[in-house]
Short mmCIF file of C-alpha atoms and ligand atoms in Angstrom, two decimals:
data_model
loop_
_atom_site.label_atom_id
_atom_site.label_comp_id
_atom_site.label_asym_id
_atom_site.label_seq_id
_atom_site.Cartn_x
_atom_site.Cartn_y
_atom_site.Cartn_z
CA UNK A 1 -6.14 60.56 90.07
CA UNK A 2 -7.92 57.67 90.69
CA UNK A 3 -9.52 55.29 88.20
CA UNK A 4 -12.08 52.68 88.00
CA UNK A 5 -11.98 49.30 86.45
CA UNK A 6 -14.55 46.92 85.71
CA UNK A 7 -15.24 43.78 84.26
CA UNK A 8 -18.36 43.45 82.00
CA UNK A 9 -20.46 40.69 81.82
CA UNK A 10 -21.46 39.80 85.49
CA UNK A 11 -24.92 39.61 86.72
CA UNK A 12 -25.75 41.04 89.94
CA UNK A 13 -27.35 39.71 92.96
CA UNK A 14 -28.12 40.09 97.03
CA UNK A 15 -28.43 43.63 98.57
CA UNK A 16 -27.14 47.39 98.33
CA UNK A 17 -28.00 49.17 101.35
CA UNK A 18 -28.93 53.03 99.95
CA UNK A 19 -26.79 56.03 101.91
CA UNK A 20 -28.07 58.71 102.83
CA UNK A 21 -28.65 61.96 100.19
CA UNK A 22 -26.07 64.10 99.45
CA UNK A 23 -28.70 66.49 98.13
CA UNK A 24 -30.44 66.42 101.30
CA UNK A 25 -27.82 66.42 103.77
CA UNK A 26 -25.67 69.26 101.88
CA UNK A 27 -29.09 72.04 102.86
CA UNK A 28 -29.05 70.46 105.86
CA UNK A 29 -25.50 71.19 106.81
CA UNK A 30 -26.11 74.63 105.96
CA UNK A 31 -28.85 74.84 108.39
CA UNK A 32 -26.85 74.05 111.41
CA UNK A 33 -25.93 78.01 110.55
CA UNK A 34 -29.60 79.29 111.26
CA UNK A 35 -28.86 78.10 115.38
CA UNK A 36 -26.50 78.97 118.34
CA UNK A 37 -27.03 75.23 119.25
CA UNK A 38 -26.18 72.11 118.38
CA UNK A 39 -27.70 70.30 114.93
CA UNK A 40 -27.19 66.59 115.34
CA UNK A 41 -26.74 64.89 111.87
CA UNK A 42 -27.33 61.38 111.38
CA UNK A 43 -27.09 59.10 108.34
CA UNK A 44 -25.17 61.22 106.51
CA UNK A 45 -22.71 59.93 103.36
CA UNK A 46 -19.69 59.68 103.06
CA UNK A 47 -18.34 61.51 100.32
CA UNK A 48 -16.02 64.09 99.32
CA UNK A 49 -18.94 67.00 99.35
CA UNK A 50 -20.30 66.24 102.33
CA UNK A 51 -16.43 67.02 103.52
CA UNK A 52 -16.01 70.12 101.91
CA UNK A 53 -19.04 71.62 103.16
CA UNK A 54 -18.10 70.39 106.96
CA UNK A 55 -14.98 72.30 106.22
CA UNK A 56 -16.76 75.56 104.77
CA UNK A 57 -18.55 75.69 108.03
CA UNK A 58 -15.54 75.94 110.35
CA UNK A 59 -14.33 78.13 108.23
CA UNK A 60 -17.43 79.86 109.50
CA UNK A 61 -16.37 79.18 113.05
CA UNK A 62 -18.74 76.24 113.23
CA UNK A 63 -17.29 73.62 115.43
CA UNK A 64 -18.22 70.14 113.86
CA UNK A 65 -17.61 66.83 115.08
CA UNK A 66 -17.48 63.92 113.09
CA UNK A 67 -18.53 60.16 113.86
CA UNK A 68 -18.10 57.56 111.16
CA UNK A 69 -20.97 54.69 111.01
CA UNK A 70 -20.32 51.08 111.16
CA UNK A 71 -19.82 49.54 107.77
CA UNK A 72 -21.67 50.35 104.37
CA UNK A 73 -25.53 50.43 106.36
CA UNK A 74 -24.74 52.52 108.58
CA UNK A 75 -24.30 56.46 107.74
CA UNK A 76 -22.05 58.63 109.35
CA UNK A 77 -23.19 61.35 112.58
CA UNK A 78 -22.37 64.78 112.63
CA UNK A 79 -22.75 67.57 115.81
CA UNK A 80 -22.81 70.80 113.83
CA UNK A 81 -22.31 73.75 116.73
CA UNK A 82 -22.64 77.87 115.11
CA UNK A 83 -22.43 79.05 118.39
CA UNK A 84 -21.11 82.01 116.92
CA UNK A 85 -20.17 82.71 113.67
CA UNK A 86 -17.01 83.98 113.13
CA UNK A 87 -16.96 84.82 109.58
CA UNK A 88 -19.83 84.68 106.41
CA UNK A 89 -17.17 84.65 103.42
CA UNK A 90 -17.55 81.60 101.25
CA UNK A 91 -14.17 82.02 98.55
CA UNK A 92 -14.43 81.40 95.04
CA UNK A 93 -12.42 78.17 95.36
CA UNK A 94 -14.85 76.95 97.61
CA UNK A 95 -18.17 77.47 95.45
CA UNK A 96 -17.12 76.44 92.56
CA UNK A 97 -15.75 72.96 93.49
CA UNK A 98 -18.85 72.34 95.05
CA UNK A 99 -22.36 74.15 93.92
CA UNK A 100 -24.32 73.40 97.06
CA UNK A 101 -21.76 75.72 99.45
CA UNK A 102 -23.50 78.56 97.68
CA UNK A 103 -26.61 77.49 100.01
CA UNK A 104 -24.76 79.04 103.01
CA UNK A 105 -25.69 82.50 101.67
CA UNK A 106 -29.69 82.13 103.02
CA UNK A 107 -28.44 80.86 106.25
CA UNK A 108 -25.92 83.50 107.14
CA UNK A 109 -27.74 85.94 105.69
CA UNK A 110 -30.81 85.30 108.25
CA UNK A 111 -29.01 84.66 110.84
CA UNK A 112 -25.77 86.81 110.69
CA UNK A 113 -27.23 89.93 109.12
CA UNK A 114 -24.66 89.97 105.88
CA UNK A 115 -22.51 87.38 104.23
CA UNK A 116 -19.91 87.31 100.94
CA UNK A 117 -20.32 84.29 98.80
CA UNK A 118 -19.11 83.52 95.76
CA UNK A 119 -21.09 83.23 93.02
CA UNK A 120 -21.06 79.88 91.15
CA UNK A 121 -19.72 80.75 87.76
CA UNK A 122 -20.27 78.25 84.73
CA UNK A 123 -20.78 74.73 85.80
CA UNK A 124 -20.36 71.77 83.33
CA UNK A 125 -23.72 70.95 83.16
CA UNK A 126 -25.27 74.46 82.13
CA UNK A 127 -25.51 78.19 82.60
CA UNK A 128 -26.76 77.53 86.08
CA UNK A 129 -27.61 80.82 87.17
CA UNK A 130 -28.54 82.07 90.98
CA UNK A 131 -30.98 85.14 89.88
CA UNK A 132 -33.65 83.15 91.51
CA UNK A 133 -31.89 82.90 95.00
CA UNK A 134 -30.83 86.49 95.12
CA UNK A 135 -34.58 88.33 94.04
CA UNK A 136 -36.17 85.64 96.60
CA UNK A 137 -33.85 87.45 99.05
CA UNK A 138 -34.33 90.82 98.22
CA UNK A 139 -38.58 90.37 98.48
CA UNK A 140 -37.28 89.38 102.39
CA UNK A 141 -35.65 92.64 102.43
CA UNK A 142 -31.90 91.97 101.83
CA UNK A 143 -29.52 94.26 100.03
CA UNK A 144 -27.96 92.42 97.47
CA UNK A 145 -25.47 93.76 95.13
CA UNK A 146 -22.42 92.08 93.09
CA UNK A 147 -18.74 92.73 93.11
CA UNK A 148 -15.77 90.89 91.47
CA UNK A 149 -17.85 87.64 91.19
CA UNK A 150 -19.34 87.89 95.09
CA UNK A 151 -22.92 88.29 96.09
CA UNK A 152 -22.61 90.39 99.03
CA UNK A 153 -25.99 90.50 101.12
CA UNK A 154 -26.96 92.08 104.29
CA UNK A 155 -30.04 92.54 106.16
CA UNK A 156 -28.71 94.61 109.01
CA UNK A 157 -32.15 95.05 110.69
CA UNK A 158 -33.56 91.15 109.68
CA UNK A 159 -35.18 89.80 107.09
CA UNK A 160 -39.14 90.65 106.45
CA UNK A 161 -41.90 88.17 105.27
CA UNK A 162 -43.03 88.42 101.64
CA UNK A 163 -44.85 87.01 98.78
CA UNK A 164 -42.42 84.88 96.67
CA UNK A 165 -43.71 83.78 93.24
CA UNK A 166 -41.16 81.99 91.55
CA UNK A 167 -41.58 81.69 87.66
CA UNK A 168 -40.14 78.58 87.60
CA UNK A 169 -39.24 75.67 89.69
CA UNK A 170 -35.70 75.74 91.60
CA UNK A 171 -34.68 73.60 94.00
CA UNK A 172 -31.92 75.16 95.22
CA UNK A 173 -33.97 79.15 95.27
CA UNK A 174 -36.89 77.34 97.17
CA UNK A 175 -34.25 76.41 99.76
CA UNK A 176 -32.87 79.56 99.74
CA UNK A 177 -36.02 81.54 100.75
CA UNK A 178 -37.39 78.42 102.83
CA UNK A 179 -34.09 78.87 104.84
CA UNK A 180 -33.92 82.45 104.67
CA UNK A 181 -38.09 83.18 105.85
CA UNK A 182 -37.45 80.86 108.70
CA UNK A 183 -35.96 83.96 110.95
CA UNK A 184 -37.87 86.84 109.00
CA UNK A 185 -40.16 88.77 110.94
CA UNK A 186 -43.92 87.72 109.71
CA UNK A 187 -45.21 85.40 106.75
CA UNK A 188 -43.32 84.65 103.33
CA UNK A 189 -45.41 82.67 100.93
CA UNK A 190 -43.19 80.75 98.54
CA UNK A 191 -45.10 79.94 94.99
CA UNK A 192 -44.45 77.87 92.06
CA UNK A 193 -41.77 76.22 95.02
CA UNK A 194 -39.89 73.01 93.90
CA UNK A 195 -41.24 69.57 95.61
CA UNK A 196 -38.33 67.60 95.46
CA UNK A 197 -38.10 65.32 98.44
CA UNK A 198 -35.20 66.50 99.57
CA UNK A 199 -36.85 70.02 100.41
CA UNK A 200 -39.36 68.40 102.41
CA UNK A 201 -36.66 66.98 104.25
CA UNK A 202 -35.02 70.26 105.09
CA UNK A 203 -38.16 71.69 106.37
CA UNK A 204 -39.11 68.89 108.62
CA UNK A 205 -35.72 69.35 110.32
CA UNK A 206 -36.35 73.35 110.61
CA UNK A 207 -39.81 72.28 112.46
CA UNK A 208 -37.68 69.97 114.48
CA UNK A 209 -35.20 73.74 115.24
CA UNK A 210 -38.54 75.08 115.72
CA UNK A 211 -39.30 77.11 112.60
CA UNK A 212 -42.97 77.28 111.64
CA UNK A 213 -43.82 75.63 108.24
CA UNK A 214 -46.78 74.24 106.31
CA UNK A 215 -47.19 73.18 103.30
CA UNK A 216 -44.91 70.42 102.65
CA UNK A 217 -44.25 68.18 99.47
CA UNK A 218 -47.13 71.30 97.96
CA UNK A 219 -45.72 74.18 95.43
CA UNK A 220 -46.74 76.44 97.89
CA UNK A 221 -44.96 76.66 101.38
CA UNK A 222 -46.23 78.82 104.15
CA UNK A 223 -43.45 80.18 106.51
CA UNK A 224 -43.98 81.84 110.03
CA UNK A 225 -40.93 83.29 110.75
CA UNK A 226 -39.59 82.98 114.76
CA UNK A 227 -37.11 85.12 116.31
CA UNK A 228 -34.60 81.88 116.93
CA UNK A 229 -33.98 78.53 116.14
CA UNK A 230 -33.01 75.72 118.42
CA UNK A 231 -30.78 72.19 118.17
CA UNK A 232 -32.09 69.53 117.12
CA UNK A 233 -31.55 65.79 116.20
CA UNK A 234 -32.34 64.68 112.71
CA UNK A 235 -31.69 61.75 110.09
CA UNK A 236 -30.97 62.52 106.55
CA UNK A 237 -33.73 61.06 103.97
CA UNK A 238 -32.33 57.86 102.06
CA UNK A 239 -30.53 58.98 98.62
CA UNK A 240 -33.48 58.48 95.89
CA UNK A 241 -30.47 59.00 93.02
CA UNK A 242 -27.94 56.26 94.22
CA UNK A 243 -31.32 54.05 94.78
CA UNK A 244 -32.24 54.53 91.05
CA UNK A 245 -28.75 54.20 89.40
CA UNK A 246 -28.12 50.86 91.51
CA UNK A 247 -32.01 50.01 90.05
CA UNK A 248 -31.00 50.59 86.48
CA UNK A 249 -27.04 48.62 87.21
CA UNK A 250 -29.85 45.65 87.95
CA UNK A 251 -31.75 46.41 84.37
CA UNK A 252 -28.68 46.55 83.02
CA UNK A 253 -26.35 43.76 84.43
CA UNK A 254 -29.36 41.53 85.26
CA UNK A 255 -29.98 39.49 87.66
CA UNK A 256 -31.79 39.95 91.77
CA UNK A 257 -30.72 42.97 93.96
CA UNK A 258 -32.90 44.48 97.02
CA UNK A 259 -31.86 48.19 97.32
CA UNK A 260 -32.48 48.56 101.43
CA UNK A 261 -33.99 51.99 102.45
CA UNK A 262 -35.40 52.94 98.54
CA UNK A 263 -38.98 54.26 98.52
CA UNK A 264 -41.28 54.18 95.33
CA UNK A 265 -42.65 57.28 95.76
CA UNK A 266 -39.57 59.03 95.58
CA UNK A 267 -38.36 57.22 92.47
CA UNK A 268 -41.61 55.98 90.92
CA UNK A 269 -41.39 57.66 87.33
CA UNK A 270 -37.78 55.55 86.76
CA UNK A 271 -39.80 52.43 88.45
CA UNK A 272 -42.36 52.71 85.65
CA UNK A 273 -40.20 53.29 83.03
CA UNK A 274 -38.11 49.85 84.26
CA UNK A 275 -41.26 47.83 84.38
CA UNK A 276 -41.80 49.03 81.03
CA UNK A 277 -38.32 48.18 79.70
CA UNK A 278 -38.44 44.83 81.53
CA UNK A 279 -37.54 44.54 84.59
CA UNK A 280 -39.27 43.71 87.66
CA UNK A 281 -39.75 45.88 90.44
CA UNK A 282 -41.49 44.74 93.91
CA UNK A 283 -41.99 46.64 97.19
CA UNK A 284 -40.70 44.88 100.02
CA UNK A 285 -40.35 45.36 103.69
CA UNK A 286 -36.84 47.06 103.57
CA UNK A 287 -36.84 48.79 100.75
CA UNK A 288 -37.11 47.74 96.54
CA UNK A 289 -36.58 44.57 94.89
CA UNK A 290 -35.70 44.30 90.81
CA UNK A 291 -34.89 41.82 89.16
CA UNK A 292 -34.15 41.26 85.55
CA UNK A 293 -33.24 38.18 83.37
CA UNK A 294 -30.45 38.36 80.98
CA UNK A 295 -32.72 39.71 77.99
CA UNK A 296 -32.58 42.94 76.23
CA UNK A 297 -34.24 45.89 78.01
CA UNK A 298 -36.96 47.44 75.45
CA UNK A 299 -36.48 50.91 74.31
CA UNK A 300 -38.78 53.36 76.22
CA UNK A 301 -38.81 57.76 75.77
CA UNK A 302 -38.32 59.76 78.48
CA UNK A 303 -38.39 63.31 79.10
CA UNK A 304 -36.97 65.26 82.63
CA UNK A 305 -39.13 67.18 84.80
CA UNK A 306 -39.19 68.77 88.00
CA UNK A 307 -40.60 66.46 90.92
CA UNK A 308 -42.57 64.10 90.67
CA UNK A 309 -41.10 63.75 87.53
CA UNK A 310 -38.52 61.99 85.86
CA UNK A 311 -35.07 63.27 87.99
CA UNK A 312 -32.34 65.29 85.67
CA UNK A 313 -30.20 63.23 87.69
CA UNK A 314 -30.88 59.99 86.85
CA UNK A 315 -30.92 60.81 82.70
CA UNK A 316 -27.55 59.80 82.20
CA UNK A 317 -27.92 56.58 83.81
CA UNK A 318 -30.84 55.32 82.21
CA UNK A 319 -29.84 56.90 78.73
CA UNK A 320 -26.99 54.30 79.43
CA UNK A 321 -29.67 51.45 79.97
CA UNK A 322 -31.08 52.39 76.49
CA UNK A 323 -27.91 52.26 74.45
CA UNK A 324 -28.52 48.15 75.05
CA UNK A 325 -31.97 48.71 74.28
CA UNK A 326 -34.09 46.73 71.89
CA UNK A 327 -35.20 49.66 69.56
CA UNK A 328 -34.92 53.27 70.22
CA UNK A 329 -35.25 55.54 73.02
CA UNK A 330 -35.99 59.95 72.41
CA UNK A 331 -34.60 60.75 75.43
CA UNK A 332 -35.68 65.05 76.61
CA UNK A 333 -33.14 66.92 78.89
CA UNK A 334 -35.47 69.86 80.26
CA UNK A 335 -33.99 71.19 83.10
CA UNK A 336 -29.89 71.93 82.12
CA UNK A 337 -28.75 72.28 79.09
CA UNK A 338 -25.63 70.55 78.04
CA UNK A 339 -26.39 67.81 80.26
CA UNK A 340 -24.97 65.26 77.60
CA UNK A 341 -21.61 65.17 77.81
CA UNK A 342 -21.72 61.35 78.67
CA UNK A 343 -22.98 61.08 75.10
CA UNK A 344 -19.20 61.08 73.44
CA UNK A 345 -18.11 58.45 76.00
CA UNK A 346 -21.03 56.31 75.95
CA UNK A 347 -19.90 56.45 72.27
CA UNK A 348 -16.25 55.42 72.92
CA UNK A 349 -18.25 52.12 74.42
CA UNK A 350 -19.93 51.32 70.77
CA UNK A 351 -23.60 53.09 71.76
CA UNK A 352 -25.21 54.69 69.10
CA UNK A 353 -26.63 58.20 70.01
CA UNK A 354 -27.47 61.31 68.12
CA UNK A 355 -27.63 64.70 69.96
CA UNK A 356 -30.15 67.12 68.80
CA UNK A 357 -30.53 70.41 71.31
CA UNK A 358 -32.28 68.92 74.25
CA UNK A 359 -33.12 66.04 72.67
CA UNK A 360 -31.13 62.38 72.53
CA UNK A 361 -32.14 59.75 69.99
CA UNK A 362 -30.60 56.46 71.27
CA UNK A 363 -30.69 53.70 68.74
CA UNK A 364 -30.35 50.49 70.91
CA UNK A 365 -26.69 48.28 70.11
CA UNK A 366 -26.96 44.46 70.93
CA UNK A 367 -23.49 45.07 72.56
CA UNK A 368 -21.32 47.06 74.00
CA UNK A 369 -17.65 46.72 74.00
CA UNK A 370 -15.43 47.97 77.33
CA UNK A 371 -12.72 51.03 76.52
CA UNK A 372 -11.29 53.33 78.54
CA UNK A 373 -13.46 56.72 78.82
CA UNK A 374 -13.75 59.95 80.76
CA UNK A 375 -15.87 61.07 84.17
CA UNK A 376 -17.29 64.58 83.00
CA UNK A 377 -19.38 65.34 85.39
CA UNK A 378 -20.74 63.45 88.82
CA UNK A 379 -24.21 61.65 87.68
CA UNK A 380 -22.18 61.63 83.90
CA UNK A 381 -19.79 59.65 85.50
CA UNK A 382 -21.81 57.23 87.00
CA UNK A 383 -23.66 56.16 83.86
CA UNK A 384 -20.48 55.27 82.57
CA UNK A 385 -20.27 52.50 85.20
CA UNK A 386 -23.19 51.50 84.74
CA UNK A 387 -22.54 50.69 80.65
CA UNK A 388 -19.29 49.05 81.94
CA UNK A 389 -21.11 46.38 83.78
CA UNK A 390 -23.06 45.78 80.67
CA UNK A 391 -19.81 46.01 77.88
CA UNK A 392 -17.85 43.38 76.61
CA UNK A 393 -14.38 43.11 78.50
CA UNK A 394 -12.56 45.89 80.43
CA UNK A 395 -13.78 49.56 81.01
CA UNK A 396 -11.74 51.65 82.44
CA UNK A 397 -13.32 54.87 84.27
CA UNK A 398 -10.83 58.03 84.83
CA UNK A 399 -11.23 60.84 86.99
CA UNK A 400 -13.57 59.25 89.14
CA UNK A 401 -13.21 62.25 91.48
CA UNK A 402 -16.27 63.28 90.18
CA UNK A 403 -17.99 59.82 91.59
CA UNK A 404 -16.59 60.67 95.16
CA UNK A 405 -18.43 63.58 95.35
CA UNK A 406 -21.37 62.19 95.14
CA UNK A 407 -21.79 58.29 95.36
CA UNK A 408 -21.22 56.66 98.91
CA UNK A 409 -18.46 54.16 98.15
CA UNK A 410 -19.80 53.04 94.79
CA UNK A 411 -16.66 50.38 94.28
CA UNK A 412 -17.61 48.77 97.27
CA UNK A 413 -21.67 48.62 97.03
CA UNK A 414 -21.62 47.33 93.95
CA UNK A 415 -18.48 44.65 94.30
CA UNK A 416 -20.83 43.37 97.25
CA UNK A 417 -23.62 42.06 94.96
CA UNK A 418 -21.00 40.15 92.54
CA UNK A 419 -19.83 43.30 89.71
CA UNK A 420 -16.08 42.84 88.82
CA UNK A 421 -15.05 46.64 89.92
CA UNK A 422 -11.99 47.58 91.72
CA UNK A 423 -10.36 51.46 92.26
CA UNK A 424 -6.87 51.89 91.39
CA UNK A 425 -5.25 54.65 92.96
CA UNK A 426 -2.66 56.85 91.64
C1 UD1 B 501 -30.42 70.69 92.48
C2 UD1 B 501 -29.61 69.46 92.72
C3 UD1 B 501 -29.16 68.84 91.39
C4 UD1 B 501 -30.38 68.60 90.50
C5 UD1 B 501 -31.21 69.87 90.36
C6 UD1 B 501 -32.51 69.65 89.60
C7 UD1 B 501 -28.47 69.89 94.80
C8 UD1 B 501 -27.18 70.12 95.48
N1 UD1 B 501 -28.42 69.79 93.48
O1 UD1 B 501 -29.58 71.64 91.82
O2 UD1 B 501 -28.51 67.60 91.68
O3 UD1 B 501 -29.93 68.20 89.22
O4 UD1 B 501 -31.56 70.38 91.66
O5 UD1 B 501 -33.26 68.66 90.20
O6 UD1 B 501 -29.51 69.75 95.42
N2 UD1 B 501 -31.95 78.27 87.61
C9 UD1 B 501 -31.96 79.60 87.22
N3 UD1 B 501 -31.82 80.57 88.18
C10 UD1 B 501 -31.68 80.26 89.50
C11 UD1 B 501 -31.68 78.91 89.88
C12 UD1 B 501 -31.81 77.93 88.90
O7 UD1 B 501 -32.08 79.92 86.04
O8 UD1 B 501 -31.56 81.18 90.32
C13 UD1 B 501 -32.11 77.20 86.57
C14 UD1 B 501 -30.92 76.26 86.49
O9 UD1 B 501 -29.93 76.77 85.65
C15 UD1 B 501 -31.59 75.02 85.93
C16 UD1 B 501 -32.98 75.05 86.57
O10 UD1 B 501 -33.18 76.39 86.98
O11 UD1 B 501 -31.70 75.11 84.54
C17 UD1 B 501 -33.16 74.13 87.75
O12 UD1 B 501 -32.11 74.31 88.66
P1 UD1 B 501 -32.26 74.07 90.22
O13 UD1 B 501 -33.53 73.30 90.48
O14 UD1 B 501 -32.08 75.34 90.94
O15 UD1 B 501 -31.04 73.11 90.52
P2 UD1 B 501 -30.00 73.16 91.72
O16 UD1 B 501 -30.71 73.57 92.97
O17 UD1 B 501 -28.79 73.91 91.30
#
């Protein structure tokens, strides 16, 4: 297994050009199901889910084809073709390596009239149940029932438009019935639906296949279902979670980096919360500037919300900004539980933090010192590079398989604006 080792103490500076999102282009992968023709992908990352869901589609009977991009700017092209699909089992194997493949069940549901998916099981970060995705397809009319671990839906004569009210937000169940409603016959209204960017993304590339949707970057979505979908040509939003860990390496490393392609609005609680903590943030005509001096970041609170709020997925990062910071930082996990299993390792690096529930007290070191520690889980795993820019001597990351799934050659990005990191392979 591979391992990552960096050298602490090096401030960074020039430019990190920002991939496209995993959590974006994952959905819209999945989509290329709802069509007999071609979805053209562009700017997609490279990265190991974004390659097991290409190969959960053929297994589908997709045919996909596969262009790499020039250099670390440029993202790679994919031709997604469900002519006809072959076969709507996604194994257990499958689902739970990766989470996301369980967003093929909408799809191939709508489109295919039945489909056999695994269901996720436990995850490390949570419970992470799918009782959201499977009631939002049975108000469009699907027969759901479970066997051995599978979700086995069918629709045999379509899907039907319905009034969806979910009692809490869900990114992944808003995609569901978003992708699902877009070949039901009449209107589904989706309530209380999740905002994340990424969502608005997926719909604007159903418009593009010709579904009818309003409602956009709103809790409430309108769908019109249509009897097909067509190709289409689309580019994947930029990755607002590899922008804002690369914006807290700056607050934590120091020093002058412009992360090309990052948009405020799509990261602007984390931007505050920098500016707050000390470090400079400036819009410019490619993307974000920040830059930091070599002081101590102040200790600021935060607390995880749905969009627009603070991202679950950037928590573990910035709790490792705070473990440097001057004072101390109550830091609220609201959407998983168990999302702190970087606390032990941040530990092993000499940071001070007490776990209480959902609730992280982080008492601010003056220094960290570089050990060897463990990737737990994939945004887990990134704040523990992020402390070993910051730590005294060497840190060595292991099992940074985790990483790969979901940061867009991290070693590389991050060497290119001065950081002492190389991967040794095994
Ligand atoms: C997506 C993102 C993940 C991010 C999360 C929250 C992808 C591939 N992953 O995950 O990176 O951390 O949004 O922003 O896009 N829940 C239920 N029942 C359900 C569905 C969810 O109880 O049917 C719970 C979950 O356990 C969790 C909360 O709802 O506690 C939010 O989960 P959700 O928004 O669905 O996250 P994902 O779509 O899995």
């Amino acid at each position: 297994m591979d391992r990552i080792r960096i050298g602490g103490g090096r401030r960074l500076s020039g430019e990190i050009p920002i991939s496209g999102a995993k959590n974006a282009a994952l959905k819209l992968m999945a989509a290329a199901l709802l069509t007999a023709e071609p979805l053209h992908l562009a700017n997609i990352p490279r990265l190991a889910d974004v390659r097991a869901m290409a190969e959960l589609l053929k297994s589908f009977g997709v045919a996909v084809t596969h262009t790499p991009g020039k250099g670390l700017g440029e993202g790679d092209t994919y031709t997604l073709h469900a002519a006809a699909i072959t076969s709507s089992f996604a194994s257990y194997d499958m689902v739970r390596k990766m989470r996301a493949s369980f967003q093929v069940l909408a799809p191939l549901l709508a489109r295919h009239g039945e489909a056999k998916v695994s269901l996720p099981g436990g995850c490390a970060i949570g419970a992470r149940p799918v009782d959201l995705h499977l009631k939002a397809l049975e108000a469009l009319g699907a027969q759901v029932t479970l066997e051995d671990g599978y979700v086995i839906a069918t629709a045999k004569s379509g899907l039907h438009g319905a009034r969806i009210e979910f009692p809490f937000v869900s990114v992944g169940a808003t995609e569901t019935a978003l992708m699902a409603a877009t070949l039901a016959r009449g209107e589904t209204l989706i309530g209380n639906a999740a905002r994340e960017p990424e969502i608005e993304d997926l719909a604007r590339c159903l418009i593009a296949m010709g579904a009818k949707i309003s409602g956009m970057g709103t809790s409430r979505l309108t769908v019109e279902g249509v009897s097909s979908l067509h190709g289409a040509s689309w580019s994947v939003m930029h990755d607002r979670i590899e922008a804002g860990t690369y914006a807290i390496a700056v607050a934590i490393a120091g020093g002058e980096v412009e992360l090309l392609g990052a948009r405020r609005d799509c990261i602007a609680p984390l931007l505050d919360l920098l500016e707050q903590s000390g470090t400079d943030t400036r819009d410019t005509n490619r993307g974000i500037a920040l830059h930091r001096n070599g002081a101590r970041p102040a200790s600021v609170d935060l607390t995880t919300a749905p969009f627009p709020g603070f991202p679950t997925d950037l928590q573990a990062q910035f709790m490792a900004l705070m473990t440097v910071g001057e004072g101390t930082s109550v830091i609220r996990e609201t959407i998983f539980e168990n999302r702190f299993m970087h606390v032990p390792e941040l530990g092993r690096l000499g940071a001070d933090i007490r776990v209480n529930g959902d609730v992280a007290t982080v008492r601010g070191v003056p220094k960290l010192k570089g050990a060897p520690v463990m990737a737990t889980d994939l945004r887990a795993s990134s704040s523990l590079v992020l402390a070993g820019l910051v730590a005294e001597g060497e840190t060595i990351v292991n099992r940074v398989y985790h990483l790969d799934r979901g940061f867009d050659r991290l070693e590389e990005k991050l060497r290119g604006v001065g950081a002492e990191i190389v991967r040794e392979k095994e």
